[in-house]
Amino acid sequence: DMSVTGWALMFLRSARNAEFNVPKQYFDEGLDFVERCYEPDSTLHQKGVFRYRPAASDPSNKQITLANTASATLTLILGGRQGHEGVATSVRWFRSREYPKPWQNNYYYLSSYYSSQAMAQVGGDTWEQIFPQIASGLLAEQSELGGWPPGGANEKNYGETYSTSLAILALTPAYGLLPI
């Protein structure tokens, strides 16, 4: 699925950055999967442009989400496939709407983490438009004790440590504190 594949490819990228021998084949196979999750049908782009799983593997699967879109965009860019059609479509999609509030997204903190990292990689006007929305949304949710309450229905199961960790990671690109 897109979530596990995104995390695994980022892990492999980190391992490669640390000079471990990671065969290119593993990246290529993972990136091929991510590309297959792209949904070119613009009539389905209300919630994003990348699916949880490729449409061919499960045609009834309609799980096109912000989290999957941001994860796929980041993964393709970090994997050197920024020229894939889905990346440009994703950037246009992000720029065409306001960033959601926590109650509008079941994976708000995960989405914010991936969105922030992806838009940092895109840079320029896209970063300048999207990151302030992510940051203001996150800062509005921060508790007086400094943490973040669990987000949407799906994230409530993971608790404050999960949401706080992802909120902090989502805020770091502006400060260059999270090397990719």
Tab-separated table of N, CA and C in Angstrom:
chain	number	residue	atom	x	y	z
A	1	ASP	N	0.839	-1.188	0.000
A	1	ASP	CA	0.000	0.000	0.000
A	1	ASP	C	0.876	1.241	0.000
A	2	MET	N	0.286	2.378	-0.309
A	2	MET	CA	1.043	3.619	-0.456
A	2	MET	C	1.730	4.036	0.840
A	3	SER	N	1.054	3.868	1.962
A	3	SER	CA	1.614	4.298	3.233
A	3	SER	C	2.888	3.528	3.579
A	4	VAL	N	2.814	2.225	3.526
A	4	VAL	CA	3.984	1.395	3.864
A	4	VAL	C	5.093	1.588	2.838
A	5	THR	N	4.727	1.670	1.566
A	5	THR	CA	5.727	1.849	0.517
A	5	THR	C	6.453	3.179	0.683
A	6	GLY	N	5.712	4.242	0.984
A	6	GLY	CA	6.331	5.551	1.199
A	6	GLY	C	7.343	5.528	2.334
A	7	TRP	N	6.954	4.964	3.467
A	7	TRP	CA	7.873	4.880	4.612
A	7	TRP	C	9.087	4.020	4.261
A	8	ALA	N	8.863	2.889	3.596
A	8	ALA	CA	9.972	1.993	3.263
A	8	ALA	C	10.955	2.671	2.312
A	9	LEU	N	10.444	3.387	1.325
A	9	LEU	CA	11.342	4.058	0.388
A	9	LEU	C	12.111	5.195	1.060
A	10	MET	N	11.478	5.890	1.992
A	10	MET	CA	12.217	6.928	2.728
A	10	MET	C	13.296	6.304	3.605
A	11	PHE	N	12.995	5.146	4.190
A	11	PHE	CA	14.005	4.431	4.971
A	11	PHE	C	15.187	4.039	4.086
A	12	LEU	N	14.881	3.477	2.914
A	12	LEU	CA	15.950	3.081	1.999
A	12	LEU	C	16.773	4.290	1.540
A	13	ARG	N	16.089	5.409	1.316
A	13	ARG	CA	16.806	6.632	0.936
A	13	ARG	C	17.731	7.076	2.068
A	14	SER	N	17.272	7.002	3.307
A	14	SER	CA	18.115	7.357	4.447
A	14	SER	C	19.305	6.418	4.560
A	15	ALA	N	19.050	5.134	4.351
A	15	ALA	CA	20.137	4.156	4.399
A	15	ALA	C	21.169	4.452	3.319
A	16	ARG	N	20.695	4.778	2.140
A	16	ARG	CA	21.620	5.113	1.045
A	16	ARG	C	22.394	6.382	1.385
A	17	ASN	N	21.721	7.390	1.965
A	17	ASN	CA	22.406	8.622	2.375
A	17	ASN	C	23.480	8.353	3.411
A	18	ALA	N	23.266	7.313	4.232
A	18	ALA	CA	24.247	6.935	5.252
A	18	ALA	C	25.317	5.997	4.675
A	19	GLU	N	25.319	5.863	3.355
A	19	GLU	CA	26.311	5.098	2.604
A	19	GLU	C	26.199	3.592	2.762
A	20	PHE	N	24.991	3.113	3.082
A	20	PHE	CA	24.742	1.679	3.033
A	20	PHE	C	24.494	1.304	1.572
A	21	ASN	N	24.824	0.083	1.235
A	21	ASN	CA	24.613	-0.390	-0.125
A	21	ASN	C	23.151	-0.820	-0.273
A	22	VAL	N	22.377	-0.012	-0.957
A	22	VAL	CA	20.971	-0.315	-1.200
A	22	VAL	C	20.812	-0.482	-2.713
A	23	PRO	N	20.525	-1.680	-3.187
A	23	PRO	CA	20.397	-1.898	-4.627
A	23	PRO	C	19.325	-1.009	-5.264
A	24	LYS	N	19.660	-0.434	-6.409
A	24	LYS	CA	18.750	0.443	-7.138
A	24	LYS	C	17.438	-0.272	-7.477
A	25	GLN	N	17.491	-1.567	-7.679
A	25	GLN	CA	16.298	-2.353	-8.010
A	25	GLN	C	15.192	-2.151	-6.982
A	26	TYR	N	15.554	-2.075	-5.684
A	26	TYR	CA	14.543	-1.905	-4.640
A	26	TYR	C	13.828	-0.571	-4.792
A	27	PHE	N	14.591	0.480	-5.082
A	27	PHE	CA	13.979	1.788	-5.313
A	27	PHE	C	13.066	1.744	-6.523
A	28	ASP	N	13.586	1.175	-7.604
A	28	ASP	CA	12.818	1.147	-8.851
A	28	ASP	C	11.501	0.410	-8.686
A	29	GLU	N	11.524	-0.723	-8.016
A	29	GLU	CA	10.291	-1.487	-7.814
A	29	GLU	C	9.298	-0.714	-6.944
A	30	GLY	N	9.800	-0.088	-5.893
A	30	GLY	CA	8.929	0.708	-5.032
A	30	GLY	C	8.362	1.918	-5.751
A	31	LEU	N	9.205	2.609	-6.511
A	31	LEU	CA	8.736	3.783	-7.251
A	31	LEU	C	7.764	3.402	-8.358
A	32	ASP	N	7.964	2.245	-8.976
A	32	ASP	CA	7.003	1.762	-9.972
A	32	ASP	C	5.630	1.562	-9.332
A	33	PHE	N	5.633	1.009	-8.116
A	33	PHE	CA	4.363	0.821	-7.390
A	33	PHE	C	3.689	2.175	-7.141
A	34	VAL	N	4.478	3.149	-6.669
A	34	VAL	CA	3.921	4.477	-6.388
A	34	VAL	C	3.311	5.066	-7.659
A	35	GLU	N	4.004	4.951	-8.769
A	35	GLU	CA	3.474	5.473	-10.026
A	35	GLU	C	2.146	4.806	-10.397
A	36	ARG	N	2.021	3.517	-10.109
A	36	ARG	CA	0.773	2.813	-10.423
A	36	ARG	C	-0.389	3.267	-9.532
A	37	CYS	N	-0.090	3.926	-8.428
A	37	CYS	CA	-1.136	4.437	-7.538
A	37	CYS	C	-1.708	5.773	-8.031
A	38	TYR	N	-1.087	6.357	-9.022
A	38	TYR	CA	-1.564	7.633	-9.570
A	38	TYR	C	-2.916	7.447	-10.243
A	39	GLU	N	-3.807	8.386	-10.004
A	39	GLU	CA	-5.147	8.360	-10.608
A	39	GLU	C	-5.243	9.495	-11.625
A	40	PRO	N	-5.148	9.175	-12.913
A	40	PRO	CA	-5.193	10.232	-13.924
A	40	PRO	C	-6.592	10.800	-14.173
A	41	ASP	N	-7.646	10.131	-13.729
A	41	ASP	CA	-9.015	10.583	-13.956
A	41	ASP	C	-9.330	11.786	-13.058
A	42	SER	N	-9.356	12.961	-13.632
A	42	SER	CA	-9.538	14.188	-12.846
A	42	SER	C	-10.909	14.287	-12.182
A	43	THR	N	-11.869	13.485	-12.620
A	43	THR	CA	-13.181	13.519	-11.964
A	43	THR	C	-13.122	12.910	-10.567
A	44	LEU	N	-12.036	12.189	-10.271
A	44	LEU	CA	-11.879	11.568	-8.955
A	44	LEU	C	-10.929	12.351	-8.047
A	45	HIS	N	-10.543	13.553	-8.436
A	45	HIS	CA	-9.517	14.307	-7.725
A	45	HIS	C	-10.024	15.197	-6.596
A	46	GLN	N	-11.202	14.955	-6.103
A	46	GLN	CA	-11.700	15.787	-5.016
A	46	GLN	C	-10.833	15.636	-3.759
A	47	LYS	N	-10.398	14.408	-3.443
A	47	LYS	CA	-9.650	14.156	-2.203
A	47	LYS	C	-8.162	13.952	-2.425
A	48	GLY	N	-7.701	13.996	-3.662
A	48	GLY	CA	-6.287	13.808	-3.954
A	48	GLY	C	-6.098	13.221	-5.336
A	49	VAL	N	-4.850	12.826	-5.646
A	49	VAL	CA	-4.560	12.284	-6.973
A	49	VAL	C	-3.835	10.938	-6.928
A	50	PHE	N	-3.558	10.432	-5.732
A	50	PHE	CA	-2.932	9.115	-5.597
A	50	PHE	C	-3.790	8.229	-4.695
A	51	ARG	N	-3.873	6.967	-5.074
A	51	ARG	CA	-4.639	5.966	-4.350
A	51	ARG	C	-3.785	5.280	-3.290
A	52	TYR	N	-4.451	4.575	-2.411
A	52	TYR	CA	-3.803	3.744	-1.402
A	52	TYR	C	-3.139	2.534	-2.063
A	53	ARG	N	-3.806	1.974	-3.060
A	53	ARG	CA	-3.297	0.857	-3.864
A	53	ARG	C	-3.621	1.153	-5.329
A	54	PRO	N	-2.872	0.568	-6.254
A	54	PRO	CA	-3.184	0.800	-7.672
A	54	PRO	C	-4.612	0.384	-8.015
A	55	ALA	N	-5.248	1.136	-8.892
A	55	ALA	CA	-6.621	0.843	-9.293
A	55	ALA	C	-6.730	-0.530	-9.928
A	56	ALA	N	-5.709	-0.945	-10.675
A	56	ALA	CA	-5.748	-2.247	-11.351
A	56	ALA	C	-5.813	-3.406	-10.364
A	57	SER	N	-5.217	-3.238	-9.193
A	57	SER	CA	-5.219	-4.325	-8.207
A	57	SER	C	-6.537	-4.420	-7.455
A	58	ASP	N	-7.280	-3.337	-7.413
A	58	ASP	CA	-8.556	-3.310	-6.700
A	58	ASP	C	-9.419	-2.196	-7.294
A	59	PRO	N	-10.081	-2.466	-8.425
A	59	PRO	CA	-10.840	-1.414	-9.121
A	59	PRO	C	-11.904	-0.731	-8.269
A	60	SER	N	-12.416	-1.391	-7.251
A	60	SER	CA	-13.437	-0.770	-6.410
A	60	SER	C	-12.821	0.146	-5.350
A	61	ASN	N	-11.496	0.104	-5.215
A	61	ASN	CA	-10.803	0.912	-4.213
A	61	ASN	C	-10.862	2.390	-4.590
A	62	LYS	N	-11.510	3.166	-3.776
A	62	LYS	CA	-11.639	4.600	-4.022
A	62	LYS	C	-10.811	5.414	-3.023
A	63	GLN	N	-9.854	4.784	-2.368
A	63	GLN	CA	-9.086	5.473	-1.340
A	63	GLN	C	-8.039	6.405	-1.948
A	64	ILE	N	-8.531	7.503	-2.484
A	64	ILE	CA	-7.677	8.567	-2.981
A	64	ILE	C	-7.711	9.624	-1.893
A	65	THR	N	-6.568	9.900	-1.274
A	65	THR	CA	-6.564	10.794	-0.117
A	65	THR	C	-5.425	11.805	-0.180
A	66	LEU	N	-5.527	12.799	0.680
A	66	LEU	CA	-4.464	13.788	0.857
A	66	LEU	C	-3.183	13.110	1.322
A	67	ALA	N	-3.278	12.227	2.307
A	67	ALA	CA	-2.079	11.555	2.825
A	67	ALA	C	-1.394	10.742	1.734
A	68	ASN	N	-2.160	9.990	0.947
A	68	ASN	CA	-1.566	9.200	-0.137
A	68	ASN	C	-0.963	10.099	-1.204
A	69	THR	N	-1.633	11.193	-1.510
A	69	THR	CA	-1.141	12.124	-2.521
A	69	THR	C	0.165	12.771	-2.077
A	70	ALA	N	0.212	13.234	-0.848
A	70	ALA	CA	1.433	13.869	-0.340
A	70	ALA	C	2.577	12.865	-0.227
A	71	SER	N	2.286	11.671	0.280
A	71	SER	CA	3.307	10.636	0.408
A	71	SER	C	3.878	10.253	-0.956
A	72	ALA	N	3.003	10.045	-1.924
A	72	ALA	CA	3.449	9.659	-3.262
A	72	ALA	C	4.269	10.774	-3.897
A	73	THR	N	3.846	12.007	-3.727
A	73	THR	CA	4.573	13.136	-4.297
A	73	THR	C	5.974	13.221	-3.708
A	74	LEU	N	6.067	13.148	-2.398
A	74	LEU	CA	7.368	13.191	-1.736
A	74	LEU	C	8.247	12.025	-2.179
A	75	THR	N	7.682	10.845	-2.212
A	75	THR	CA	8.441	9.645	-2.570
A	75	THR	C	8.960	9.731	-3.997
A	76	LEU	N	8.121	10.173	-4.922
A	76	LEU	CA	8.567	10.278	-6.316
A	76	LEU	C	9.659	11.326	-6.472
A	77	ILE	N	9.517	12.451	-5.804
A	77	ILE	CA	10.546	13.491	-5.884
A	77	ILE	C	11.862	12.982	-5.302
A	78	LEU	N	11.808	12.402	-4.110
A	78	LEU	CA	13.040	11.902	-3.484
A	78	LEU	C	13.649	10.752	-4.269
A	79	GLY	N	12.822	10.043	-5.004
A	79	GLY	CA	13.304	8.927	-5.804
A	79	GLY	C	13.790	9.344	-7.186
A	80	GLY	N	13.810	10.647	-7.455
A	80	GLY	CA	14.301	11.127	-8.733
A	80	GLY	C	13.294	11.068	-9.866
A	81	ARG	N	12.045	10.873	-9.531
A	81	ARG	CA	11.009	10.798	-10.574
A	81	ARG	C	10.071	11.999	-10.524
A	82	GLN	N	10.645	13.172	-10.266
A	82	GLN	CA	9.833	14.383	-10.194
A	82	GLN	C	9.181	14.731	-11.518
A	83	GLY	N	9.624	14.136	-12.625
A	83	GLY	CA	9.018	14.378	-13.921
A	83	GLY	C	7.757	13.568	-14.178
A	84	HIS	N	7.402	12.669	-13.257
A	84	HIS	CA	6.184	11.867	-13.429
A	84	HIS	C	4.968	12.792	-13.447
A	85	GLU	N	4.039	12.507	-14.330
A	85	GLU	CA	2.817	13.295	-14.495
A	85	GLU	C	2.096	13.522	-13.167
A	86	GLY	N	2.101	12.529	-12.287
A	86	GLY	CA	1.395	12.631	-11.015
A	86	GLY	C	1.950	13.707	-10.105
A	87	VAL	N	3.244	13.996	-10.210
A	87	VAL	CA	3.831	15.036	-9.364
A	87	VAL	C	3.271	16.399	-9.772
A	88	ALA	N	3.276	16.694	-11.051
A	88	ALA	CA	2.737	17.980	-11.524
A	88	ALA	C	1.246	18.097	-11.202
A	89	THR	N	0.514	17.007	-11.381
A	89	THR	CA	-0.922	17.021	-11.078
A	89	THR	C	-1.137	17.246	-9.587
A	90	SER	N	-0.317	16.600	-8.774
A	90	SER	CA	-0.414	16.762	-7.329
A	90	SER	C	-0.163	18.207	-6.914
A	91	VAL	N	0.871	18.806	-7.465
A	91	VAL	CA	1.184	20.197	-7.121
A	91	VAL	C	0.029	21.109	-7.518
A	92	ARG	N	-0.522	20.930	-8.701
A	92	ARG	CA	-1.689	21.736	-9.115
A	92	ARG	C	-2.860	21.500	-8.159
A	93	TRP	N	-3.051	20.241	-7.769
A	93	TRP	CA	-4.146	19.914	-6.862
A	93	TRP	C	-3.959	20.623	-5.515
A	94	PHE	N	-2.760	20.558	-4.949
A	94	PHE	CA	-2.489	21.231	-3.676
A	94	PHE	C	-2.752	22.727	-3.789
A	95	ARG	N	-2.303	23.318	-4.860
A	95	ARG	CA	-2.406	24.771	-5.015
A	95	ARG	C	-3.829	25.238	-5.279
A	96	SER	N	-4.704	24.338	-5.669
A	96	SER	CA	-6.067	24.722	-6.038
A	96	SER	C	-7.048	24.730	-4.874
A	97	ARG	N	-6.580	24.465	-3.667
A	97	ARG	CA	-7.501	24.356	-2.530
A	97	ARG	C	-6.824	24.817	-1.238
A	98	GLU	N	-7.645	25.103	-0.259
A	98	GLU	CA	-7.130	25.429	1.072
A	98	GLU	C	-6.740	24.135	1.771
A	99	TYR	N	-5.696	24.199	2.578
A	99	TYR	CA	-5.292	23.019	3.327
A	99	TYR	C	-6.361	22.716	4.387
A	100	PRO	N	-6.735	21.439	4.561
A	100	PRO	CA	-7.846	21.104	5.467
A	100	PRO	C	-7.523	21.328	6.953
A	101	LYS	N	-8.565	21.431	7.721
A	101	LYS	CA	-8.471	21.496	9.179
A	101	LYS	C	-8.501	20.068	9.728
A	102	PRO	N	-8.117	19.868	10.983
A	102	PRO	CA	-8.067	18.502	11.535
A	102	PRO	C	-9.367	17.723	11.423
A	103	TRP	N	-10.484	18.373	11.643
A	103	TRP	CA	-11.768	17.657	11.614
A	103	TRP	C	-12.209	17.343	10.182
A	104	GLN	N	-11.498	17.865	9.188
A	104	GLN	CA	-11.838	17.601	7.791
A	104	GLN	C	-11.029	16.450	7.195
A	105	ASN	N	-10.140	15.867	7.975
A	105	ASN	CA	-9.234	14.847	7.452
A	105	ASN	C	-8.987	13.794	8.525
A	106	ASN	N	-9.239	12.539	8.216
A	106	ASN	CA	-9.055	11.477	9.203
A	106	ASN	C	-7.587	11.192	9.529
A	107	TYR	N	-6.691	11.619	8.677
A	107	TYR	CA	-5.253	11.444	8.931
A	107	TYR	C	-4.562	12.798	8.858
A	108	TYR	N	-5.037	13.731	9.638
A	108	TYR	CA	-4.559	15.110	9.584
A	108	TYR	C	-3.056	15.229	9.829
A	109	TYR	N	-2.545	14.609	10.878
A	109	TYR	CA	-1.132	14.783	11.212
A	109	TYR	C	-0.226	14.037	10.229
A	110	LEU	N	-0.603	12.862	9.834
A	110	LEU	CA	0.162	12.135	8.826
A	110	LEU	C	0.149	12.911	7.513
A	111	SER	N	-1.005	13.410	7.128
A	111	SER	CA	-1.120	14.213	5.902
A	111	SER	C	-0.274	15.468	5.990
A	112	SER	N	-0.293	16.116	7.137
A	112	SER	CA	0.476	17.356	7.309
A	112	SER	C	1.977	17.083	7.233
A	113	TYR	N	2.413	15.990	7.829
A	113	TYR	CA	3.832	15.616	7.741
A	113	TYR	C	4.249	15.425	6.287
A	114	TYR	N	3.536	14.552	5.583
A	114	TYR	CA	3.885	14.281	4.188
A	114	TYR	C	3.735	15.530	3.322
A	115	SER	N	2.678	16.299	3.530
A	115	SER	CA	2.440	17.502	2.723
A	115	SER	C	3.556	18.520	2.915
A	116	SER	N	3.942	18.736	4.157
A	116	SER	CA	5.004	19.684	4.453
A	116	SER	C	6.317	19.255	3.804
A	117	GLN	N	6.668	17.993	3.965
A	117	GLN	CA	7.915	17.498	3.384
A	117	GLN	C	7.875	17.564	1.854
A	118	ALA	N	6.740	17.177	1.255
A	118	ALA	CA	6.623	17.197	-0.204
A	118	ALA	C	6.700	18.620	-0.741
A	119	MET	N	5.979	19.546	-0.118
A	119	MET	CA	5.977	20.915	-0.603
A	119	MET	C	7.335	21.586	-0.398
A	120	ALA	N	8.073	21.167	0.626
A	120	ALA	CA	9.438	21.670	0.810
A	120	ALA	C	10.317	21.230	-0.354
A	121	GLN	N	10.112	20.009	-0.826
A	121	GLN	CA	10.882	19.518	-1.969
A	121	GLN	C	10.482	20.245	-3.253
A	122	VAL	N	9.205	20.584	-3.390
A	122	VAL	CA	8.743	21.321	-4.573
A	122	VAL	C	9.312	22.735	-4.536
A	123	GLY	N	9.232	23.371	-3.352
A	123	GLY	CA	9.807	24.695	-3.158
A	123	GLY	C	9.039	25.819	-3.836
A	124	GLY	N	9.689	26.969	-3.932
A	124	GLY	CA	9.158	28.126	-4.637
A	124	GLY	C	7.801	28.602	-4.161
A	125	ASP	N	6.998	29.052	-5.118
A	125	ASP	CA	5.672	29.600	-4.811
A	125	ASP	C	4.752	28.558	-4.175
A	126	THR	N	4.934	27.301	-4.564
A	126	THR	CA	4.090	26.237	-3.989
A	126	THR	C	4.349	26.133	-2.489
A	127	TRP	N	5.615	26.094	-2.108
A	127	TRP	CA	5.986	26.051	-0.690
A	127	TRP	C	5.441	27.277	0.030
A	128	GLU	N	5.614	28.437	-0.568
A	128	GLU	CA	5.169	29.692	0.047
A	128	GLU	C	3.657	29.740	0.231
A	129	GLN	N	2.918	29.053	-0.622
A	129	GLN	CA	1.460	29.020	-0.505
A	129	GLN	C	0.982	27.980	0.499
A	130	ILE	N	1.551	26.798	0.453
A	130	ILE	CA	1.021	25.673	1.233
A	130	ILE	C	1.558	25.626	2.662
A	131	PHE	N	2.855	25.815	2.852
A	131	PHE	CA	3.409	25.650	4.199
A	131	PHE	C	2.770	26.576	5.238
A	132	PRO	N	2.554	27.853	4.966
A	132	PRO	CA	1.912	28.693	5.989
A	132	PRO	C	0.538	28.172	6.418
A	133	GLN	N	-0.200	27.575	5.496
A	133	GLN	CA	-1.496	26.997	5.851
A	133	GLN	C	-1.318	25.801	6.780
A	134	ILE	N	-0.343	24.951	6.461
A	134	ILE	CA	-0.072	23.787	7.314
A	134	ILE	C	0.361	24.257	8.697
A	135	ALA	N	1.310	25.192	8.738
A	135	ALA	CA	1.836	25.676	10.018
A	135	ALA	C	0.765	26.338	10.861
A	136	SER	N	-0.058	27.199	10.257
A	136	SER	CA	-1.087	27.876	11.061
A	136	SER	C	-2.118	26.880	11.567
A	137	GLY	N	-2.454	25.884	10.752
A	137	GLY	CA	-3.386	24.849	11.210
A	137	GLY	C	-2.820	24.056	12.372
A	138	LEU	N	-1.555	23.701	12.273
A	138	LEU	CA	-0.929	22.941	13.361
A	138	LEU	C	-0.801	23.781	14.627
A	139	LEU	N	-0.352	25.002	14.489
A	139	LEU	CA	-0.164	25.843	15.672
A	139	LEU	C	-1.486	26.156	16.362
A	140	ALA	N	-2.567	26.221	15.601
A	140	ALA	CA	-3.892	26.452	16.197
A	140	ALA	C	-4.333	25.259	17.040
A	141	GLU	N	-3.818	24.083	16.725
A	141	GLU	CA	-4.187	22.866	17.451
A	141	GLU	C	-3.284	22.575	18.648
A	142	GLN	N	-2.148	23.227	18.733
A	142	GLN	CA	-1.186	22.931	19.797
A	142	GLN	C	-1.756	23.276	21.166
A	143	SER	N	-1.566	22.371	22.117
A	143	SER	CA	-2.082	22.596	23.473
A	143	SER	C	-1.160	23.527	24.249
A	144	GLU	N	-1.641	24.023	25.371
A	144	GLU	CA	-0.838	24.904	26.215
A	144	GLU	C	0.403	24.199	26.754
A	145	LEU	N	0.360	22.873	26.848
A	145	LEU	CA	1.509	22.109	27.339
A	145	LEU	C	2.525	21.819	26.236
A	146	GLY	N	2.195	22.217	25.001
A	146	GLY	CA	3.143	22.073	23.902
A	146	GLY	C	2.891	20.911	22.966
A	147	GLY	N	2.004	19.993	23.338
A	147	GLY	CA	1.720	18.845	22.489
A	147	GLY	C	0.557	19.106	21.557
A	148	TRP	N	0.216	18.091	20.802
A	148	TRP	CA	-0.919	18.171	19.880
A	148	TRP	C	-1.897	17.047	20.190
A	149	PRO	N	-3.178	17.366	20.273
A	149	PRO	CA	-4.174	16.332	20.552
A	149	PRO	C	-4.326	15.415	19.342
A	150	PRO	N	-4.759	14.198	19.546
A	150	PRO	CA	-4.978	13.302	18.407
A	150	PRO	C	-5.917	13.953	17.387
A	151	GLY	N	-5.678	13.641	16.117
A	151	GLY	CA	-6.440	14.247	15.021
A	151	GLY	C	-7.747	13.549	14.743
A	152	GLY	N	-8.018	13.329	13.451
A	152	GLY	CA	-9.271	12.742	13.002
A	152	GLY	C	-9.532	11.376	13.601
A	153	ALA	N	-10.669	10.831	13.250
A	153	ALA	CA	-11.133	9.565	13.819
A	153	ALA	C	-10.086	8.460	13.736
A	154	ASN	N	-9.378	8.363	12.629
A	154	ASN	CA	-8.388	7.292	12.474
A	154	ASN	C	-7.138	7.507	13.311
A	155	GLU	N	-6.825	8.742	13.650
A	155	GLU	CA	-5.613	9.016	14.424
A	155	GLU	C	-5.854	9.007	15.927
A	156	LYS	N	-7.090	9.060	16.360
A	156	LYS	CA	-7.383	9.072	17.795
A	156	LYS	C	-6.845	7.823	18.485
A	157	ASN	N	-6.757	6.734	17.755
A	157	ASN	CA	-6.254	5.481	18.337
A	157	ASN	C	-4.780	5.535	18.692
A	158	TYR	N	-4.040	6.483	18.117
A	158	TYR	CA	-2.578	6.502	18.288
A	158	TYR	C	-2.110	7.420	19.407
A	159	GLY	N	-2.951	8.313	19.861
A	159	GLY	CA	-2.618	9.148	21.003
A	159	GLY	C	-1.788	10.381	20.682
A	160	GLU	N	-1.506	11.127	21.723
A	160	GLU	CA	-0.830	12.419	21.606
A	160	GLU	C	0.627	12.308	21.176
A	161	THR	N	1.298	11.230	21.531
A	161	THR	CA	2.698	11.082	21.123
A	161	THR	C	2.794	11.034	19.604
A	162	TYR	N	1.902	10.305	18.980
A	162	TYR	CA	1.854	10.195	17.520
A	162	TYR	C	1.603	11.564	16.889
A	163	SER	N	0.540	12.234	17.315
A	163	SER	CA	0.194	13.507	16.693
A	163	SER	C	1.259	14.570	16.954
A	164	THR	N	1.831	14.587	18.143
A	164	THR	CA	2.871	15.563	18.462
A	164	THR	C	4.120	15.311	17.626
A	165	SER	N	4.511	14.071	17.500
A	165	SER	CA	5.697	13.742	16.702
A	165	SER	C	5.520	14.184	15.259
A	166	LEU	N	4.387	13.857	14.668
A	166	LEU	CA	4.163	14.224	13.273
A	166	LEU	C	4.015	15.735	13.093
A	167	ALA	N	3.401	16.409	14.062
A	167	ALA	CA	3.281	17.873	13.976
A	167	ALA	C	4.658	18.516	13.988
A	168	ILE	N	5.521	18.066	14.871
A	168	ILE	CA	6.880	18.618	14.936
A	168	ILE	C	7.624	18.361	13.632
A	169	LEU	N	7.533	17.143	13.130
A	169	LEU	CA	8.204	16.824	11.866
A	169	LEU	C	7.640	17.645	10.705
A	170	ALA	N	6.345	17.934	10.747
A	170	ALA	CA	5.734	18.744	9.690
A	170	ALA	C	6.214	20.191	9.736
A	171	LEU	N	6.584	20.679	10.911
A	171	LEU	CA	7.028	22.051	11.049
A	171	LEU	C	8.528	22.244	10.762
A	172	THR	N	9.285	21.182	10.721
A	172	THR	CA	10.750	21.311	10.597
A	172	THR	C	11.298	21.762	9.252
A	173	PRO	N	10.673	21.484	8.111
A	173	PRO	CA	11.318	21.898	6.848
A	173	PRO	C	11.624	23.376	6.753
A	174	ALA	N	10.801	24.204	7.356
A	174	ALA	CA	11.030	25.650	7.297
A	174	ALA	C	12.338	26.043	7.968
A	175	TYR	N	12.819	25.200	8.854
A	175	TYR	CA	14.040	25.497	9.595
A	175	TYR	C	15.223	24.658	9.149
A	176	GLY	N	14.994	23.819	8.164
A	176	GLY	CA	16.086	22.974	7.660
A	176	GLY	C	16.602	22.000	8.676
A	177	LEU	N	15.733	21.549	9.597
A	177	LEU	CA	16.172	20.664	10.671
A	177	LEU	C	16.020	19.185	10.366
A	178	LEU	N	15.373	18.847	9.273
A	178	LEU	CA	15.143	17.447	8.966
A	178	LEU	C	15.782	17.129	7.604
A	179	PRO	N	17.052	16.729	7.629
A	179	PRO	CA	17.691	16.437	6.341
A	179	PRO	C	17.044	15.232	5.683
A	180	ILE	N	16.824	15.328	4.420
A	180	ILE	CA	16.220	14.226	3.662
A	180	ILE	C	17.333	13.502	2.943
